[in-house]
Short mmCIF file of N, CA and C in Angstrom, two decimals:
data_model
loop_
_atom_site.label_atom_id
_atom_site.label_comp_id
_atom_site.label_asym_id
_atom_site.label_seq_id
_atom_site.Cartn_x
_atom_site.Cartn_y
_atom_site.Cartn_z
N MET A 16 296.30 139.45 70.13
CA MET A 16 295.94 138.49 71.40
C MET A 16 294.96 139.29 72.35
N SER A 17 293.88 138.66 72.72
CA SER A 17 292.93 139.19 73.71
C SER A 17 293.24 138.88 75.00
N ASP A 18 293.09 139.97 75.85
CA ASP A 18 293.71 140.02 77.39
C ASP A 18 293.11 138.50 78.40
N VAL A 19 291.77 137.72 77.55
CA VAL A 19 291.68 136.60 77.99
C VAL A 19 292.61 135.60 77.47
N GLU A 20 293.05 135.48 76.56
CA GLU A 20 294.15 134.73 75.80
C GLU A 20 295.21 134.37 76.39
N ARG A 21 295.85 135.93 76.83
CA ARG A 21 297.01 136.17 77.33
C ARG A 21 296.93 135.83 78.84
N LEU A 22 296.18 135.63 79.47
CA LEU A 22 295.76 135.10 80.95
C LEU A 22 295.92 133.68 80.64
N TYR A 23 295.16 133.20 79.72
CA TYR A 23 295.05 131.58 79.58
C TYR A 23 296.85 131.44 79.31
N ASP A 24 297.23 131.91 78.70
CA ASP A 24 298.59 131.29 78.36
C ASP A 24 299.50 131.53 79.50
N THR A 25 299.32 132.56 80.30
CA THR A 25 300.38 132.83 81.45
C THR A 25 300.14 131.76 82.40
N LEU A 26 298.60 131.65 82.85
CA LEU A 26 298.16 130.82 83.86
C LEU A 26 298.73 129.36 83.67
N LYS A 27 298.37 128.99 82.35
CA LYS A 27 298.54 127.83 82.25
C LYS A 27 300.01 127.39 82.09
N ALA A 28 301.07 128.14 81.89
CA ALA A 28 302.59 128.03 82.15
C ALA A 28 302.84 128.13 83.39
N VAL A 29 302.24 128.77 84.24
CA VAL A 29 302.44 128.83 85.54
C VAL A 29 302.04 127.84 86.81
N GLN A 30 301.16 127.24 86.26
CA GLN A 30 300.33 126.54 87.01
C GLN A 30 300.31 124.76 86.54
N GLU A 31 300.46 124.54 85.41
CA GLU A 31 300.78 123.22 84.93
C GLU A 31 301.84 122.48 85.70
N PRO A 32 303.14 123.22 85.74
CA PRO A 32 304.03 122.41 86.45
C PRO A 32 303.96 122.54 87.65
N LYS A 33 302.85 123.32 88.22
CA LYS A 33 302.48 122.68 89.54
C LYS A 33 301.27 121.55 89.98
N GLY A 34 300.61 120.85 88.78
CA GLY A 34 300.07 119.93 88.51
C GLY A 34 298.52 120.35 88.26
N TYR A 35 298.35 121.53 88.40
CA TYR A 35 297.10 122.45 88.19
C TYR A 35 296.63 122.60 87.03
N PHE A 36 295.63 121.89 85.80
CA PHE A 36 295.13 122.08 84.55
C PHE A 36 293.77 123.23 84.43
N PHE A 37 293.92 123.37 83.28
CA PHE A 37 292.38 124.18 83.18
C PHE A 37 291.52 122.60 83.06
N ASN A 38 290.47 123.12 83.15
CA ASN A 38 288.94 122.24 82.48
C ASN A 38 289.47 122.32 81.41
N HIS A 39 289.08 121.00 80.74
CA HIS A 39 289.37 120.71 79.14
C HIS A 39 288.13 121.25 78.45
N ASP A 40 286.86 121.71 78.95
CA ASP A 40 286.07 122.37 78.46
C ASP A 40 286.65 124.06 78.09
N ARG A 41 287.27 124.26 77.46
CA ARG A 41 287.93 125.18 77.22
C ARG A 41 286.89 126.42 77.09
N GLY A 42 285.59 126.20 76.54
CA GLY A 42 284.59 127.41 76.59
C GLY A 42 284.48 127.97 77.92
N ARG A 43 284.11 127.11 79.03
CA ARG A 43 283.58 127.25 80.40
C ARG A 43 285.21 127.96 80.63
N VAL A 44 286.39 127.41 80.38
CA VAL A 44 287.62 128.25 81.28
C VAL A 44 287.96 129.25 81.04
N LEU A 45 287.53 130.02 79.56
CA LEU A 45 287.80 131.29 79.11
C LEU A 45 286.30 132.45 79.54
N GLU A 46 285.34 131.69 79.96
CA GLU A 46 284.17 132.19 80.54
C GLU A 46 284.71 132.78 82.04
N LEU A 47 285.24 132.05 82.20
CA LEU A 47 285.77 132.01 83.96
C LEU A 47 286.78 133.18 83.69
N LEU A 48 287.69 132.98 83.01
CA LEU A 48 289.23 133.70 83.07
C LEU A 48 288.49 135.55 82.85
N GLU A 49 287.41 135.20 81.87
CA GLU A 49 286.84 136.56 81.16
C GLU A 49 286.23 137.25 82.60
N ALA A 50 285.52 136.41 83.35
CA ALA A 50 285.22 136.78 84.79
C ALA A 50 286.18 137.25 85.84
N LEU A 51 287.25 136.51 85.54
CA LEU A 51 288.53 137.23 86.61
C LEU A 51 288.84 138.53 86.28
N LEU A 52 289.08 138.51 84.93
CA LEU A 52 289.60 139.84 84.30
C LEU A 52 288.48 140.95 84.48
N LEU A 53 286.95 140.76 84.75
CA LEU A 53 286.04 141.54 85.27
C LEU A 53 286.05 141.65 86.82
N ASN A 54 286.38 141.06 87.32
CA ASN A 54 286.72 141.54 88.75
C ASN A 54 287.73 142.14 89.43
N LYS A 55 288.99 141.93 88.32
CA LYS A 55 289.71 142.69 88.45
C LYS A 55 289.87 144.03 88.29
N GLU A 56 289.05 144.48 87.33
CA GLU A 56 288.39 145.65 86.98
C GLU A 56 287.50 146.38 88.06
N ARG A 57 286.82 145.40 88.66
CA ARG A 57 285.91 145.91 89.62
C ARG A 57 286.55 146.15 91.17
N TYR A 58 287.27 145.07 91.14
CA TYR A 58 287.64 145.10 92.65
C TYR A 58 289.39 145.54 92.68
N GLY A 59 289.62 145.35 91.76
CA GLY A 59 291.56 145.65 91.88
C GLY A 59 292.42 144.11 92.22
N TYR A 60 291.69 143.32 91.90
CA TYR A 60 292.23 142.12 92.41
C TYR A 60 291.16 140.92 91.80
N MET A 61 291.80 139.90 91.17
CA MET A 61 291.02 138.65 90.47
C MET A 61 290.71 137.79 91.67
N CYS A 62 288.90 137.84 92.07
CA CYS A 62 288.59 137.12 92.96
C CYS A 62 288.10 136.08 92.68
N CYS A 63 287.37 134.90 92.99
CA CYS A 63 286.65 133.87 92.52
C CYS A 63 285.64 134.38 92.14
N PRO A 64 285.20 134.16 90.44
CA PRO A 64 283.78 134.48 89.69
C PRO A 64 282.69 133.64 90.36
N CYS A 65 283.25 132.55 91.19
CA CYS A 65 281.78 131.78 91.74
C CYS A 65 281.40 132.09 92.85
N ARG A 66 282.09 133.21 93.54
CA ARG A 66 281.42 133.36 95.04
C ARG A 66 281.45 134.69 95.18
N LEU A 67 280.45 135.31 95.98
CA LEU A 67 280.51 136.74 96.40
C LEU A 67 281.58 137.23 96.84
N ALA A 68 282.09 138.75 96.13
CA ALA A 68 282.94 139.33 96.89
C ALA A 68 282.55 140.35 97.60
N ALA A 69 283.73 140.68 98.85
CA ALA A 69 283.00 142.19 99.78
C ALA A 69 283.32 143.05 98.84
N GLY A 70 284.63 142.95 98.16
CA GLY A 70 285.12 144.07 97.56
C GLY A 70 286.18 144.50 98.37
N ASP A 71 286.94 144.04 99.45
CA ASP A 71 287.85 144.58 100.11
C ASP A 71 288.92 143.11 100.37
N ARG A 72 290.04 143.96 99.67
CA ARG A 72 290.98 142.64 99.72
C ARG A 72 291.25 141.71 100.65
N GLU A 73 291.33 142.64 102.16
CA GLU A 73 291.35 141.27 103.03
C GLU A 73 290.67 140.51 103.40
N LYS A 74 289.35 140.86 102.93
CA LYS A 74 288.04 140.02 103.43
C LYS A 74 288.14 139.13 102.51
N ASP A 75 288.46 139.13 101.26
CA ASP A 75 288.28 138.37 100.35
C ASP A 75 289.80 137.62 99.72
N ARG A 76 290.71 138.00 100.56
CA ARG A 76 292.13 137.06 100.39
C ARG A 76 292.00 135.75 100.46
N ASP A 77 291.20 134.99 100.83
CA ASP A 77 291.31 133.83 100.83
C ASP A 77 290.35 133.10 99.05
N ILE A 78 289.53 134.10 98.86
CA ILE A 78 289.54 133.62 97.26
C ILE A 78 290.11 134.35 96.21
N ILE A 79 290.93 135.37 96.46
CA ILE A 79 291.71 135.60 95.41
C ILE A 79 292.37 134.45 94.58
N CYS A 80 291.85 134.19 93.46
CA CYS A 80 292.30 132.89 92.63
C CYS A 80 294.09 133.04 92.06
N PRO A 81 294.32 132.06 92.29
CA PRO A 81 293.82 130.67 92.99
C PRO A 81 294.08 130.73 94.38
N CYS A 82 292.58 130.30 94.55
CA CYS A 82 291.88 130.69 95.93
C CYS A 82 292.61 129.63 96.89
N VAL A 83 292.40 130.09 98.62
CA VAL A 83 293.24 129.14 99.10
C VAL A 83 292.42 127.74 99.50
N TYR A 84 291.61 127.35 98.97
CA TYR A 84 290.67 126.28 98.97
C TYR A 84 291.06 125.28 97.70
N ARG A 85 291.61 126.15 96.70
CA ARG A 85 292.21 125.18 95.51
C ARG A 85 292.81 123.77 95.71
N GLU A 86 293.83 123.92 96.51
CA GLU A 86 294.90 122.87 96.44
C GLU A 86 294.24 121.45 97.26
N GLU A 87 293.37 121.88 98.41
CA GLU A 87 292.80 120.73 99.20
C GLU A 87 291.39 120.19 98.05
N ASP A 88 290.99 121.01 97.68
CA ASP A 88 289.60 120.59 96.67
C ASP A 88 290.45 119.65 95.59
N VAL A 89 291.65 120.57 94.81
CA VAL A 89 291.85 119.40 93.38
C VAL A 89 292.54 118.23 94.04
N ARG A 90 292.82 117.97 95.18
CA ARG A 90 293.24 116.83 95.79
C ARG A 90 292.73 115.90 95.95
N ARG A 91 291.38 116.21 96.66
CA ARG A 91 290.25 115.52 97.37
C ARG A 91 289.10 115.24 96.15
N TYR A 92 289.05 116.05 95.40
CA TYR A 92 287.78 116.30 94.22
C TYR A 92 288.31 116.18 92.94
N GLY A 93 289.64 116.82 92.59
CA GLY A 93 290.22 116.52 91.46
C GLY A 93 289.57 117.74 90.60
N SER A 94 289.04 119.05 91.08
CA SER A 94 288.75 120.28 90.73
C SER A 94 288.81 121.14 91.97
N CYS A 95 288.76 122.19 91.63
CA CYS A 95 288.76 123.31 92.25
C CYS A 95 287.04 123.40 92.33
N TYR A 96 286.48 124.49 93.28
CA TYR A 96 285.12 124.96 93.50
C TYR A 96 284.35 125.14 92.35
N CYS A 97 285.17 125.87 91.39
CA CYS A 97 284.19 126.46 89.90
C CYS A 97 284.65 125.64 88.87
N ASN A 98 285.72 124.91 89.14
CA ASN A 98 286.11 123.70 87.78
C ASN A 98 286.88 124.45 86.53
N LEU A 99 287.84 125.98 87.65
CA LEU A 99 288.96 126.18 86.86
C LEU A 99 289.87 125.20 86.33
N TYR A 100 290.27 125.02 87.85
CA TYR A 100 291.58 124.09 87.82
C TYR A 100 291.38 122.66 88.39
N VAL A 101 291.69 122.18 87.30
CA VAL A 101 291.55 120.46 87.96
C VAL A 101 292.82 119.48 87.87
N SER A 102 292.86 118.15 88.12
CA SER A 102 293.50 117.30 88.11
C SER A 102 293.99 116.64 86.70
N GLU A 103 294.80 116.44 86.18
CA GLU A 103 294.87 115.71 85.14
C GLU A 103 294.11 114.36 85.05
N ALA A 104 293.76 113.94 85.78
CA ALA A 104 293.17 112.76 86.21
C ALA A 104 291.45 112.95 85.56
N TRP A 105 291.40 114.22 86.37
CA TRP A 105 289.87 114.84 86.24
C TRP A 105 289.43 115.03 84.82
N ASN A 106 290.67 115.50 83.99
CA ASN A 106 290.43 116.05 82.77
C ASN A 106 290.60 114.82 82.00
N LEU A 107 291.15 113.52 81.98
CA LEU A 107 291.09 112.21 81.34
C LEU A 107 290.24 111.44 81.82
N GLY A 108 289.04 111.64 82.65
CA GLY A 108 287.79 111.17 83.16
C GLY A 108 288.32 109.86 83.80
N GLU A 109 289.69 109.82 84.22
CA GLU A 109 289.68 108.63 85.19
C GLU A 109 289.61 108.48 86.42
N ILE A 110 288.60 110.34 87.03
CA ILE A 110 287.74 109.96 88.69
C ILE A 110 286.83 110.55 88.44
N PRO A 111 285.79 110.81 89.04
CA PRO A 111 284.47 111.06 88.97
C PRO A 111 284.28 112.53 88.82
N HIS A 112 283.59 112.90 88.25
CA HIS A 112 283.45 114.70 88.11
C HIS A 112 282.23 114.96 88.97
N THR A 113 282.69 114.85 90.42
CA THR A 113 281.36 114.85 91.56
C THR A 113 281.49 116.35 91.79
N TYR A 114 280.80 116.78 92.66
CA TYR A 114 280.14 118.43 93.67
C TYR A 114 281.05 118.45 94.33
N VAL A 115 282.23 119.40 93.94
CA VAL A 115 282.76 120.18 95.24
C VAL A 115 282.11 121.60 96.18
N PRO A 116 281.82 121.18 97.39
CA PRO A 116 281.27 121.92 97.86
C PRO A 116 282.04 122.88 98.47
N GLU A 117 281.09 123.85 98.59
CA GLU A 117 281.84 125.34 99.56
C GLU A 117 282.34 125.20 100.45
N ARG A 118 283.70 125.58 101.17
CA ARG A 118 284.68 125.19 102.06
C ARG A 118 284.48 126.49 102.71
N ARG A 119 284.10 127.51 102.07
CA ARG A 119 284.44 128.74 102.62
C ARG A 119 283.61 128.97 103.98
N PRO A 120 284.22 129.58 105.07
CA PRO A 120 283.25 129.86 106.17
C PRO A 120 282.04 130.37 105.88
N PRO A 121 280.98 130.04 106.97
CA PRO A 121 279.91 130.99 106.48
C PRO A 121 279.98 132.15 106.70
N GLU A 122 280.79 132.83 107.96
CA GLU A 122 280.77 134.21 108.03
C GLU A 122 281.17 135.11 106.77
N LYS A 123 282.08 134.52 105.96
CA LYS A 123 282.46 135.08 104.51
C LYS A 123 281.51 134.96 103.32
N LEU A 124 280.66 134.00 103.20
CA LEU A 124 279.67 133.53 102.13
C LEU A 124 278.60 135.00 101.96
N PHE A 125 278.31 135.79 102.71
CA PHE A 125 277.58 136.87 102.02
C PHE A 125 278.21 138.05 102.93
N PRO A 126 279.20 138.45 102.22
CA PRO A 126 279.73 139.82 102.46
C PRO A 126 278.87 141.10 102.99
#
């Protein structure tokens, strides 16, 4: 089993009971998980692959996956910013797949 598959199994087991599901597009999910592992090698922590990291754990604390924005984004839009975590309704197509806006403060966007 690859590192990506192990991460998939681990996160799925931990997050689904909390109501956070992986996007039904498994290919997209595996790409994002691979990018999380790459960021872990680079920075020492798994920061969101869809955002620019500063490479400083304290400055990036808000985007360490799952980011602090995930809960509100999934509640409001059915998906987190990068579409890794979604609600069950999002996966089932019961709610529209709308764009999730970036909510990270502007001063953190360009480290």
